[in-house]
C-alpha atoms as one frame of an Amber mdcrd trajectory, in Angstrom:
protein
 -40.933  15.577  30.880 -43.092  17.677  28.607 -41.244  16.345  25.568 -42.644
  13.329  23.748 -40.603  10.350  22.606 -40.740  11.784  19.076 -39.153  15.119
  20.042 -35.901  15.761  18.162 -33.372  17.661  20.251 -31.201  20.073  18.217
 -27.487  20.846  18.549 -25.966  24.223  19.392 -23.588  25.556  16.729 -22.535
  29.182  16.502 -25.350  30.271  18.787 -27.993  28.599  16.589 -30.056  25.514
  17.390 -29.762  23.038  14.523 -31.868  19.891  14.228 -30.483  16.981  12.202
 -32.922  14.173  11.500 -30.454  12.030   9.549 -28.792   9.468  11.846 -30.712
  10.793  14.859 -30.588   8.385  17.790 -32.868   7.622  20.713 -32.317   8.475
  24.353 -33.510   5.547  26.488 -34.525   5.700  30.145 -32.583   2.816  31.732
 -35.019   2.591  34.657 -38.023   1.824  32.452 -36.750   0.990  28.965 -38.943
   3.769  27.538 -37.686   6.164  24.888 -37.200   9.695  26.174 -36.753  11.534
  22.864 -34.530  11.645  19.782 -31.137  13.394  19.675 -29.671  15.023  16.580
 -26.434  13.540  15.256 -24.002  15.885  13.552 -22.868  15.288  10.001 -19.273
  15.865   8.905 -20.359  19.205   7.467 -21.850  20.236  10.789 -18.661  19.280
  12.626 -16.795  21.557  10.206 -19.399  24.257  10.832 -18.929  23.980  14.603
 -15.140  24.272  14.339 -15.433  27.272  12.019 -17.973  28.943  14.305 -15.748
  28.371  17.326 -12.728  29.937  15.629 -14.699  32.931  14.388 -16.075  33.562
  17.878 -12.737  33.012  19.639 -10.992  35.553  17.400 -13.582  38.257  17.926
 -12.515  41.121  20.217 -15.677  40.548  22.257 -14.057  37.367  23.636 -10.373
  37.654  22.755  -9.943  40.995  24.504 -12.425  40.467  27.317 -10.826  41.272
  30.652 -10.557  38.435  33.188 -13.048  39.917  35.646 -15.581  40.317  32.827
 -15.115  36.699  31.746 -15.465  35.685  35.403 -18.778  37.525  35.625 -20.169
  35.383  32.782 -18.995  32.203  34.502 -20.797  33.283  37.668 -23.975  33.934
  35.712 -23.696  30.432  34.236 -23.457  29.106  37.803 -26.572  31.106  38.669
 -28.373  29.583  35.689 -27.383  26.056  36.706 -28.830  26.660  40.152 -32.005
  28.175  38.729 -32.519  25.136  36.487 -31.346  22.571  39.045 -34.529  20.465
  38.940 -34.480  20.245  35.139 -30.778  19.372  34.961 -31.073  16.732  37.654
 -34.062  15.167  35.951 -32.363  15.103  32.543 -29.432  13.220  34.019 -31.684
  10.876  35.993 -33.807   9.788  33.023 -30.766   9.324  30.789 -28.310   7.446
  33.015 -30.437   6.277  35.932 -28.576   7.907  38.821 -30.712   8.251  41.931
 -32.366  11.620  42.422 -30.316  12.630  45.466 -27.041  12.069  43.635 -28.277
  13.974  40.581 -29.159  16.965  42.733 -25.733  16.826  44.389 -24.017  16.816
  41.016 -25.979  19.842  39.834 -24.749  21.732  42.891 -21.208  20.555  42.168
 -21.423  21.826  38.571 -22.511  25.266  39.738 -19.722  25.354  42.322 -17.187
  24.453  39.629 -18.170  27.450  37.500 -17.931  29.698  40.569 -14.510  28.321
  41.451 -13.095  28.964  37.986 -14.653  32.412  37.933 -12.518  33.130  40.982
  -9.407  31.602  39.441  -9.988  33.495  36.185 -10.236  36.826  37.981  -7.266
  36.401  40.326  -4.690  34.202  38.594  -1.573  36.122  37.558   1.395  35.406
  35.329   5.050  35.474  36.399   7.987  37.794  35.986  10.865  35.355  35.677
  14.376  35.862  37.121  16.530  37.685  34.566  19.988  36.366  33.649  21.037
  39.436  31.719  20.064  43.011  30.934  16.433  42.304  30.159  13.018  41.879
  31.762  11.445  38.464  31.121   7.973  37.207  31.855   5.638  34.315  31.187
   2.446  35.055  29.282  -0.398  32.522  29.043  -2.657  32.244  26.006  -5.587
  29.985  25.071  -5.144  27.220  22.534  -8.077  28.634  20.574 -10.568  25.828
  19.957 -10.787  23.021  22.518 -12.900  19.888  22.215 -14.315  18.493  25.474
 -15.578  14.905  25.304 -17.533  13.819  28.367 -18.779  10.444  29.679 -22.250
   9.237  30.541 -21.720   8.336  34.191 -21.496  11.882  35.636 -22.195  14.302
  32.773 -23.139  17.320  34.878 -19.915  17.360  36.886 -17.644  16.338  34.008
 -18.981  18.985  31.650 -18.536  21.729  34.226 -15.075  20.406  35.089 -13.953
  20.817  31.471 -16.015  23.698  30.106 -15.534  26.127  33.020 -11.696  26.158
  33.032 -11.464  26.030  29.227 -13.681  29.118  28.987 -11.854  30.832  31.843
  -8.624  30.239  29.930 -10.038  32.138  26.923 -10.814  29.274  24.567 -13.860
  28.509  22.491 -15.210  25.064  23.374 -16.919  22.352  21.371 -18.626  20.069
  23.881 -19.259  16.526  22.676 -21.329  14.681  25.302 -21.810  10.947  25.428
 -24.637   9.758  23.224 -26.182   8.207  26.354 -26.434  11.556  28.178 -26.666
  14.354  25.617 -29.377  16.499  27.199 -27.505  17.953  30.204 -24.886  19.347
  27.808 -27.554  20.863  25.570 -29.186  22.461  28.611 -25.804  23.844  29.692
 -25.381  25.391  26.248 -28.706  27.167  26.567 -27.851  28.404  30.069 -24.501
  29.742  28.824 -26.167  31.733  26.036 -28.685  33.176  28.478 -25.780  34.152
  30.763 -24.268  36.304  28.013 -21.589  33.999  26.645 -20.915  35.153  23.071
 -22.453  32.855  20.423 -19.988  30.272  19.145 -17.825  30.276  22.280 -19.655
  27.177  23.529 -20.962  24.770  20.914 -22.653  21.479  21.791 -22.299  18.858
  19.071 -24.133  15.570  19.607 -23.673  12.192  17.971 -21.871   8.900  18.352
 -18.320   8.827  19.643 -17.086   6.563  16.856 -18.174   9.045  14.188 -18.732
  12.569  15.527 -16.184  12.217  18.313 -13.525  10.870  15.996 -14.178  13.584
  13.395 -13.734  16.274  16.053 -10.513  14.774  17.436  -8.979  14.436  13.981
 -10.140  17.849  12.730  -7.256  20.097  11.706  -8.932  23.104  13.316  -9.001
  21.576  16.810  -5.973  22.546  18.900  -6.548  20.568  22.114  -8.791  17.725
  23.341  -9.914  16.940  26.872 -11.462  13.484  27.267 -12.892  11.483  30.140
 -13.858   7.890  29.435 -12.525   4.402  28.851  -8.852   3.602  28.404  -9.317
   2.054  24.949 -10.991   5.222  23.654  -8.340   7.351  25.351  -5.613   5.392
  23.624  -7.275   5.980  20.235  -7.515   9.718  20.960  -3.866   9.807  22.016
  -2.896   8.139  18.740  -4.854  10.692  16.698  -3.354  13.505  18.759   0.153
  12.177  18.115  -0.466  12.407  14.380  -1.398  16.095  14.830   1.155  16.823
  17.591  -1.815  18.076  19.604  -1.934  18.219  23.413  -4.552  16.114  25.195
  -5.870  15.635  28.714  -7.043  12.072  29.314  -8.862  10.928  32.446  -9.362
   7.221  31.864 -10.286   3.992  33.597  -9.473   2.624  36.999  -9.429  -0.506
  39.110  -8.878   1.194  42.419  -7.671  -0.696  45.510  -9.627  -0.099  48.707
  -7.534  -1.229  51.678  -8.639  -2.146  55.204  -5.975  -2.790  57.862  -6.676
  -4.802  61.003  -6.729  -1.690  63.235  -9.310   0.187  61.155 -12.645   1.432
  62.457 -14.578  -1.364  60.788 -17.991   0.299  60.773 -16.586   3.433  59.132
 -14.575   1.326  56.693 -17.638  -0.708  55.709 -19.576   2.476  54.989 -16.637
   3.742  52.928 -16.305   0.522  50.964 -20.040   0.376  50.213 -20.157   3.992
  49.077 -16.929   3.580  47.141 -18.238   0.788  44.931 -22.055   0.864  44.998
 -22.773   4.606  44.796 -23.812   5.357  41.237 -24.198   1.599  40.683 -20.414
   1.313  40.557 -20.229   3.411  37.397 -17.410   5.635  38.551 -13.827   5.860
  37.360 -12.644   5.990  40.998 -14.868   3.166  42.244 -13.068   1.110  44.887
 -13.590  -2.119  42.980 -10.662  -4.117  44.457 -11.073  -4.648  48.218  -8.005
  -5.749  50.197  -8.684  -6.748  53.825  -5.893  -7.756  56.201  -6.154 -11.481
  56.707  -6.659 -11.461  60.476  -9.983  -9.573  60.264 -11.120 -10.712  56.831
 -13.783 -13.215  57.930 -15.563 -10.948  60.399 -15.225  -7.870  58.213 -16.631
  -9.587  55.135 -19.568 -10.992  57.085 -20.591  -7.504  58.231 -19.891  -5.966
  54.822 -22.049  -8.490  52.967 -24.905  -8.062  55.443 -24.881  -4.279  55.185
 -24.496  -4.182  51.382 -27.377  -6.632  51.083 -29.691  -4.056  52.674 -29.048
  -1.396  50.014 -32.270  -0.099  48.479 -32.095  -0.873  44.749 -35.028   0.964
  43.251 -36.336   3.371  40.643 -34.040   6.406  40.797 -36.790   8.781  41.926
 -38.224   6.395  44.535 -38.045   7.557  48.142 -34.900   6.256  49.814 -33.391
   4.782  46.643 -29.667   4.117  47.098 -28.918   2.391  43.779 -30.643   2.919
  40.471 -30.256   0.996  37.219 -27.166   0.504  35.124 -26.968   3.376  32.628
 -27.826   1.237  29.600 -29.060  -2.233  28.835 -25.971  -3.008  26.775 -23.707
  -2.093  29.664 -25.698  -4.296  32.045 -25.176  -7.170  29.593 -21.439  -6.550
  29.732 -21.416  -6.542  33.546 -23.438  -9.750  33.694 -21.121 -11.408  31.188
 -18.022 -10.586  33.229 -19.611 -11.840  36.461 -20.745 -15.063  34.815 -17.237
 -15.577  33.438 -15.797 -15.065  36.920 -18.217 -17.648  38.343 -17.124 -20.179
  35.720 -13.533 -19.507  36.749 -14.323 -20.345  40.376 -15.299 -17.012  41.959
 -17.488 -17.311  45.050 -20.632 -15.187  44.976 -20.885 -13.606  48.424 -23.708
 -11.274  47.383 -25.819 -10.493  44.361 -24.639 -11.533  40.894 -28.203 -11.292
  39.602 -30.963  -8.908  38.658 -33.282  -7.793  41.475 -36.727  -9.262  42.012
 -39.865  -7.179  41.856 -42.187  -6.319  39.008 -41.432  -2.593  39.252 -37.809
  -3.123  38.228 -38.140  -5.780  35.548 -38.366  -3.322  32.648 -35.186  -1.495
  33.653 -31.464  -2.246  33.433 -31.096  -3.096  37.126 -28.395  -5.260  38.710
 -27.925  -6.082  42.373 -24.874  -5.084  44.431 -22.401  -7.899  43.890 -19.456
  -9.085  45.972 -17.130 -11.808  44.683 -14.602 -13.720  46.774 -12.224 -16.630
  46.313 -10.398 -14.760  43.557  -6.830 -15.086  42.354  -4.945 -11.829  41.885
  -4.699 -12.472  38.145  -8.414 -13.212  37.640 -10.006 -11.245  34.795 -12.508
  -9.512  37.104  -9.659  -8.417  39.371  -7.582  -6.982  36.559 -10.168  -5.492
  34.167 -12.457  -2.530  34.813 -16.076  -3.692  35.096 -17.579  -0.233  35.688
 -20.494  -1.617  37.612 -21.606  -2.609  41.133 -19.157  -5.496  41.443 -16.645
  -5.679  44.303 -13.719  -8.116  44.152 -12.650  -9.087  47.690  -9.087 -10.244
  48.410  -6.821 -10.495  51.459  -3.275  -9.433  52.313  -0.777 -10.254  55.049
   1.414  -7.177  55.533   2.359  -3.882  53.912   4.760  -5.398  51.398   2.218
  -8.011  50.326  -0.437  -5.313  50.017   1.690  -2.980  47.885   2.688  -5.865
  45.640  -0.961  -6.721  44.987  -2.396  -3.200  44.884   0.163  -1.913  42.362
  -0.149  -5.015  40.189  -2.468  -3.248  37.752  -2.233  -1.271  34.528  -4.438
   1.344  36.218  -3.551   3.949  38.811  -6.391   6.396  39.306  -7.373   6.225
  42.972  -7.028   4.245  46.194  -8.288   4.180  49.763  -6.706   3.259  53.093
  -8.437   2.559  56.413  -6.180   2.411  59.470  -5.776   4.018  62.889  -2.001
   4.321  62.355  -1.306   7.505  60.407   2.381   6.689  60.099   1.433   3.488
  58.302  -1.140   5.376  56.233   1.569   7.822  55.126   4.003   5.032  54.232
   1.420   3.151  52.199   0.016   6.265  50.536   3.471   7.167  49.209   4.007
   3.664  47.815   0.647   3.321  46.072   0.753   4.075  42.346  -2.384   6.199
  42.166  -3.267   9.800  41.428  -5.539  10.124  44.478  -5.205   8.461  47.887
  -7.968   8.712  50.485  -7.139   7.949  54.113 -10.058   7.004  56.406 -12.478
   8.356  53.810 -13.297   7.623  50.165 -14.475   9.533  47.079 -13.934  12.910
  48.691 -13.415  15.185  45.697 -12.613  18.887  45.593 -12.553  21.151  42.553
  -9.554  22.924  44.122  -7.359  19.781  44.183  -5.700  18.448  40.994  -7.069
  15.105  39.822  -5.754  12.530  37.371  -4.214   9.109  37.024  -0.970   7.186
  36.891  -0.121   4.569  34.250  -3.030   3.770  31.898  -5.467   5.820  33.977
  -4.609   8.972  32.128  -2.433  11.923  31.186  -2.611  15.385  32.715  -4.386
  16.836  35.735  -7.789  18.486  35.849  -9.207  20.664  38.660  -7.385  23.231
  40.758  -5.474  26.233  39.449  -3.483  23.915  37.199  -6.803  22.814  35.701
  -7.080  26.254  34.087  -3.467  26.247  32.925  -4.225  22.893  31.287  -6.155
  24.836  28.648  -3.454  27.432  28.012  -0.015  27.526  26.413   2.805  29.609
  27.815   4.868  32.173  25.955   8.106  33.816  27.098   8.326  37.575  26.483
  11.580  39.551  26.818  12.095  43.339  27.092  15.633  44.527  26.403  16.827
  46.950  29.074
């Protein structure tokens, strides 16, 4: 990076770049422990300024009356800009959350594709003429909420920001993007790209700061009409409470403790690859991570032996090292939390089948690294089985039959995702329908498409992002009647 550790990154409000030294916070590279730069933190007055700027821009004819194909053209230019700045965006994510370089590049491409997808939806999506029940013509008209706040997490900022900002803009809103304090820079870069693409000033504002202060102020602000949040369940619950006080709609994509299921007739080599990718990709810091493994009892011993051997060969390394498969945990504090939960599980009798420690090697000692970890000998009510760890920790359990499996897999407050490996597609269909999860993968895992709605059951969230409905999420419907 050309920026020094003393560089202060400004926020984007109303098309202007505003630096705020007071309460500025440091961005830390989790692979090295070095400080990247300082990030501005918005004051209450600047939050008010961002909301005012968003409303002023959203009400201007330049945006309010822009035709869908014209709005779509801007979204496509944003996609072009993301692709043109792919190296920069990938590097910003890598040095802030430690994802390996290959995954960062993939997520940049995904962000660009998301803007292109919603450009297409924006240009082609129509409203409905509804069946009349009298002498009138009735139709449904869709309108933006006005000002939407998008709050994004640190684990996959590039994809999450595109997944929220693109449909909210396509729907006609002005957006205030509040990125995680761990990964602020990709959002700031996206704001600059959007301005260069011709997005009117104030339609996308990027306000940085801590979630407990800036995030809360935005959620509670009287001028904010809708909030879209991806993050932990506890934070989602607090946002839902604030939204209830305002009677404000929210979209919440929250935590998970996803069951990954292997039946005795599965292709074991393919299943092992799926299980490893499902929990160790991104160092396990994924809401859909397959963190609860259920293996049918008859094959459990042989399957686990092969799984442990293969997972033990994963290349844990600096994120830009050749062949790196796992980088560091995104922050030192989060690694401490993961270690604490694993140590607690060991005290409660968990068997360490792999890992449960920091890696050796001088090159990694300064970073927040943690080895791929597999725990066995667990009771279904163990803390590590029931609580989201959000790290590279796999809890391995067994099951006897379908009923036993469903009883265990659904015994969770979460319901975000799940995976099934079996050669019997009739069984896969039966089990998929009985699992309480928003996404079910059969003989694959973590396949995600921007065209397919995504969200959770139970405490894993409210609402569905992605797909055509992901644009409607950011609109409200109005019935219009013409007397005949």
